[in-house]
PDB file of C-alpha atoms in Angstrom:
ATOM      1  CA  MET A   1    -136.886  45.883 -55.128  1.00 80.00           C
ATOM      2  CA  LYS A   2    -134.352  48.496 -54.950  1.00 92.00           C
ATOM      3  CA  ASN A   3    -134.890  50.688 -51.755  1.00 97.00           C
ATOM      4  CA  LEU A   4    -136.155  54.152 -51.791  1.00 98.00           C
ATOM      5  CA  TYR A   5    -133.814  57.713 -50.246  1.00 98.00           C
ATOM      6  CA  LEU A   6    -134.849  60.619 -50.220  1.00 96.00           C
ATOM      7  CA  GLU A   7    -134.353  63.843 -49.019  1.00 94.00           C
ATOM      8  CA  ASP A   8    -131.723  64.622 -47.078  1.00 93.00           C
ATOM      9  CA  LEU A   9    -130.668  60.576 -47.641  1.00 96.00           C
ATOM     10  CA  SER A  10    -130.735  60.368 -51.370  1.00 96.00           C
ATOM     11  CA  GLY A  11    -127.759  58.690 -52.636  1.00 96.00           C
ATOM     12  CA  CYS A  12    -126.833  57.294 -49.269  1.00 97.00           C
ATOM     13  CA  SER A  13    -126.157  53.358 -48.853  1.00 97.00           C
ATOM     14  CA  GLU A  14    -128.037  51.444 -46.428  1.00 96.00           C
ATOM     15  CA  ASP A  15    -125.521  51.716 -44.211  1.00 97.00           C
ATOM     16  CA  GLU A  16    -124.464  54.973 -44.762  1.00 98.00           C
ATOM     17  CA  VAL A  17    -128.591  55.688 -43.213  1.00 98.00           C
ATOM     18  CA  LYS A  18    -128.457  52.821 -40.672  1.00 98.00           C
ATOM     19  CA  LYS A  19    -125.686  54.475 -39.398  1.00 98.00           C
ATOM     20  CA  HIS A  20    -127.109  57.922 -39.388  1.00 95.00           C
ATOM     21  CA  ILE A  21    -130.282  56.926 -36.993  1.00 96.00           C
ATOM     22  CA  VAL A  22    -128.261  54.981 -34.810  1.00 97.00           C
ATOM     23  CA  LEU A  23    -126.161  58.343 -33.687  1.00 95.00           C
ATOM     24  CA  SER A  24    -128.809  61.082 -34.600  1.00 91.00           C
ATOM     25  CA  TYR A  25    -131.721  58.212 -32.873  1.00 92.00           C
ATOM     26  CA  GLU A  26    -129.880  57.340 -30.801  1.00 94.00           C
ATOM     27  CA  VAL A  27    -130.960  53.809 -31.017  1.00 96.00           C
ATOM     28  CA  ASP A  28    -128.641  50.043 -30.775  1.00 97.00           C
ATOM     29  CA  GLU A  29    -126.764  49.503 -33.585  1.00 97.00           C
ATOM     30  CA  LYS A  30    -128.614  45.705 -32.818  1.00 98.00           C
ATOM     31  CA  GLU A  31    -131.813  47.586 -33.273  1.00 97.00           C
ATOM     32  CA  VAL A  32    -130.954  49.377 -36.181  1.00 98.00           C
ATOM     33  CA  GLY A  33    -129.987  46.410 -38.001  1.00 98.00           C
ATOM     34  CA  LYS A  34    -133.239  44.012 -37.406  1.00 98.00           C
ATOM     35  CA  TYR A  35    -134.388  45.866 -40.480  1.00 98.00           C
ATOM     36  CA  GLU A  36    -134.096  46.447 -44.208  1.00 98.00           C
ATOM     37  CA  ILE A  37    -134.585  50.226 -44.875  1.00 98.00           C
ATOM     38  CA  LEU A  38    -136.721  49.965 -47.141  1.00 98.00           C
ATOM     39  CA  ILE A  39    -137.694  53.754 -47.813  1.00 98.00           C
ATOM     40  CA  ALA A  40    -135.547  56.580 -45.512  1.00 97.00           C
ATOM     41  CA  TYR A  41    -136.782  59.760 -45.827  1.00 95.00           C
ATOM     42  CA  GLU A  42    -135.847  62.811 -43.598  1.00 92.00           C
ATOM     43  CA  SER A  43    -135.748  66.567 -43.764  1.00 89.00           C
ATOM     44  CA  VAL A  44    -133.681  68.765 -41.657  1.00 87.00           C
ATOM     45  CA  GLY A  45    -135.007  72.401 -42.273  1.00 74.00           C
ATOM     46  CA  SER A  46    -132.423  75.435 -41.519  1.00 68.00           C
ATOM     47  CA  TRP A  47    -130.835  75.243 -38.094  1.00 64.00           C
ATOM     48  CA  GLY A  48    -133.157  71.715 -37.156  1.00 58.00           C
ATOM     49  CA  CYS A  49    -136.435  73.919 -37.499  1.00 69.00           C
ATOM     50  CA  ASP A  50    -139.445  71.786 -39.206  1.00 79.00           C
ATOM     51  CA  SER A  51    -137.800  68.685 -39.545  1.00 85.00           C
ATOM     52  CA  SER A  52    -139.602  65.609 -40.120  1.00 89.00           C
ATOM     53  CA  SER A  53    -138.235  61.882 -40.985  1.00 91.00           C
ATOM     54  CA  TRP A  54    -139.859  58.685 -41.787  1.00 95.00           C
ATOM     55  CA  PHE A  55    -138.955  55.076 -42.866  1.00 97.00           C
ATOM     56  CA  LEU A  56    -140.338  51.424 -43.824  1.00 98.00           C
ATOM     57  CA  LEU A  57    -138.763  48.901 -42.160  1.00 98.00           C
ATOM     58  CA  LYS A  58    -138.963  45.136 -43.086  1.00 98.00           C
ATOM     59  CA  GLU A  59    -138.365  42.976 -40.497  1.00 98.00           C
ATOM     60  CA  LYS A  60    -135.273  40.735 -41.215  1.00 98.00           C
ATOM     61  CA  ALA A  61    -136.606  37.242 -39.482  1.00 98.00           C
ATOM     62  CA  THR A  62    -139.881  37.827 -39.990  1.00 98.00           C
ATOM     63  CA  GLY A  63    -140.867  40.091 -43.116  1.00 97.00           C
ATOM     64  CA  LYS A  64    -143.390  41.932 -41.506  1.00 98.00           C
ATOM     65  CA  LEU A  65    -143.205  45.968 -42.062  1.00 98.00           C
ATOM     66  CA  PHE A  66    -143.082  48.682 -39.868  1.00 98.00           C
ATOM     67  CA  GLU A  67    -142.619  52.016 -39.721  1.00 97.00           C
ATOM     68  CA  THR A  68    -141.782  54.782 -37.628  1.00 96.00           C
ATOM     69  CA  TYR A  69    -141.823  58.940 -37.688  1.00 91.00           C
ATOM     70  CA  GLY A  70    -139.144  61.526 -36.439  1.00 87.00           C
ATOM     71  CA  SER A  71    -139.604  64.873 -35.723  1.00 82.00           C
ATOM     72  CA  HIS A  72    -138.626  68.002 -34.073  1.00 75.00           C
ATOM     73  CA  CYS A  73    -137.589  71.912 -34.091  1.00 70.00           C
ATOM     74  CA  SER A  74    -134.826  73.748 -33.820  1.00 64.00           C
ATOM     75  CA  CYS A  75    -133.930  72.678 -30.004  1.00 69.00           C
ATOM     76  CA  TYR A  76    -133.244  69.160 -30.252  1.00 73.00           C
ATOM     77  CA  GLY A  77    -133.163  66.633 -32.891  1.00 79.00           C
ATOM     78  CA  PHE A  78    -134.621  62.738 -33.743  1.00 86.00           C
ATOM     79  CA  GLU A  79    -133.230  60.796 -30.326  1.00 89.00           C
ATOM     80  CA  GLY A  80    -135.254  58.951 -28.750  1.00 83.00           C
ATOM     81  CA  GLN A  81    -137.967  58.309 -31.810  1.00 92.00           C
ATOM     82  CA  PHE A  82    -137.285  55.284 -33.328  1.00 95.00           C
ATOM     83  CA  GLU A  83    -140.297  53.740 -32.900  1.00 96.00           C
ATOM     84  CA  PRO A  84    -141.220  51.446 -35.174  1.00 97.00           C
ATOM     85  CA  GLU A  85    -144.783  50.367 -35.090  1.00 97.00           C
ATOM     86  CA  GLU A  86    -146.154  46.813 -37.666  1.00 98.00           C
ATOM     87  CA  THR A  87    -147.603  48.088 -40.256  1.00 98.00           C
ATOM     88  CA  THR A  88    -149.686  46.352 -43.666  1.00 97.00           C
ATOM     89  CA  VAL A  89    -148.947  47.236 -47.801  1.00 96.00           C
ATOM     90  CA  LYS A  90    -152.674  48.286 -47.502  1.00 96.00           C
ATOM     91  CA  TYR A  91    -152.575  50.695 -44.556  1.00 96.00           C
ATOM     92  CA  LEU A  92    -149.529  52.066 -46.666  1.00 95.00           C
ATOM     93  CA  GLN A  93    -151.888  52.172 -49.879  1.00 94.00           C
ATOM     94  CA  SER A  94    -154.691  53.055 -47.614  1.00 94.00           C
ATOM     95  CA  ASP A  95    -155.781  56.766 -47.820  1.00 92.00           C
ATOM     96  CA  LYS A  96    -155.310  56.644 -44.325  1.00 94.00           C
ATOM     97  CA  PHE A  97    -151.227  56.589 -45.083  1.00 92.00           C
ATOM     98  CA  TYR A  98    -149.764  60.766 -44.822  1.00 86.00           C
ATOM     99  CA  LEU A  99    -146.522  62.102 -44.837  1.00 84.00           C
ATOM    100  CA  SER A 100    -145.238  64.667 -42.862  1.00 81.00           C
ATOM    101  CA  CYS A 101    -142.713  65.821 -44.899  1.00 81.00           C
ATOM    102  CA  GLY A 102    -140.322  68.725 -43.592  1.00 72.00           C
ATOM    103  CA  GLY A 103    -141.344  72.765 -44.370  1.00 72.00           C
ATOM    104  CA  TYR A 104    -137.842  72.599 -45.860  1.00 75.00           C
ATOM    105  CA  ASP A 105    -138.815  69.924 -48.021  1.00 82.00           C
ATOM    106  CA  ASP A 106    -139.043  71.937 -51.592  1.00 84.00           C
ATOM    107  CA  ASN A 107    -139.907  68.177 -53.077  1.00 89.00           C
ATOM    108  CA  GLY A 108    -142.808  67.383 -50.805  1.00 87.00           C
ATOM    109  CA  GLU A 109    -144.589  66.532 -53.573  1.00 90.00           C
ATOM    110  CA  GLU A 110    -142.282  64.435 -55.655  1.00 94.00           C
ATOM    111  CA  ASN A 111    -141.273  62.687 -53.029  1.00 92.00           C
ATOM    112  CA  GLU A 112    -144.752  61.621 -51.575  1.00 91.00           C
ATOM    113  CA  ARG A 113    -145.328  60.729 -55.345  1.00 93.00           C
ATOM    114  CA  LEU A 114    -141.918  58.385 -55.601  1.00 96.00           C
ATOM    115  CA  ILE A 115    -143.148  56.801 -52.849  1.00 95.00           C
ATOM    116  CA  LYS A 116    -146.898  55.662 -53.534  1.00 93.00           C
ATOM    117  CA  GLU A 117    -145.713  54.395 -56.565  1.00 96.00           C
ATOM    118  CA  TYR A 118    -142.754  52.254 -54.332  1.00 97.00           C
ATOM    119  CA  LEU A 119    -145.430  50.784 -51.962  1.00 95.00           C
ATOM    120  CA  SER A 120    -147.586  50.192 -54.949  1.00 95.00           C
ATOM    121  CA  LYS A 121    -144.912  47.799 -56.318  1.00 94.00           C
ATOM    122  CA  LEU A 122    -145.200  45.749 -52.691  1.00 92.00           C
TER     123      LEU A 122
END
C-alpha cells in the first residue's frame, strides 16, 4: 500500500520526510531509519503558530506499528518530539483515536477522512 503524506508534507518522498524529521525534530538519522513512514501529517501555521504533526510508523525489524505526535506555538518548533509509541490497528480504528489537526489546516476534515480510509485498509 502506498504511503500517505498530508498537508505540509504532501508531495514529499519518504526520504524527504525522513530528512525533515531529522532536522525539524532533532532526532538521529539512525532512529528515523528504523521505520517505514506509513502516514505523515504536519501542519505549520502562520509564523509557526498552532502547528501539529502526527506520524504512523512501521518498525522495519518487527513490523509493529508506532505513532508519534508533535505540536508547537511560535516560540519553538518540533524539536525533541519524535517519541514513537507502539500502537495497534484496533486502537487507530477505534473512537478513542483522535488526530489533532493544526489550527491553520483548512483541509482538516479531508485529511481525517483520508487517514481513516488508509487505516481501514491496514
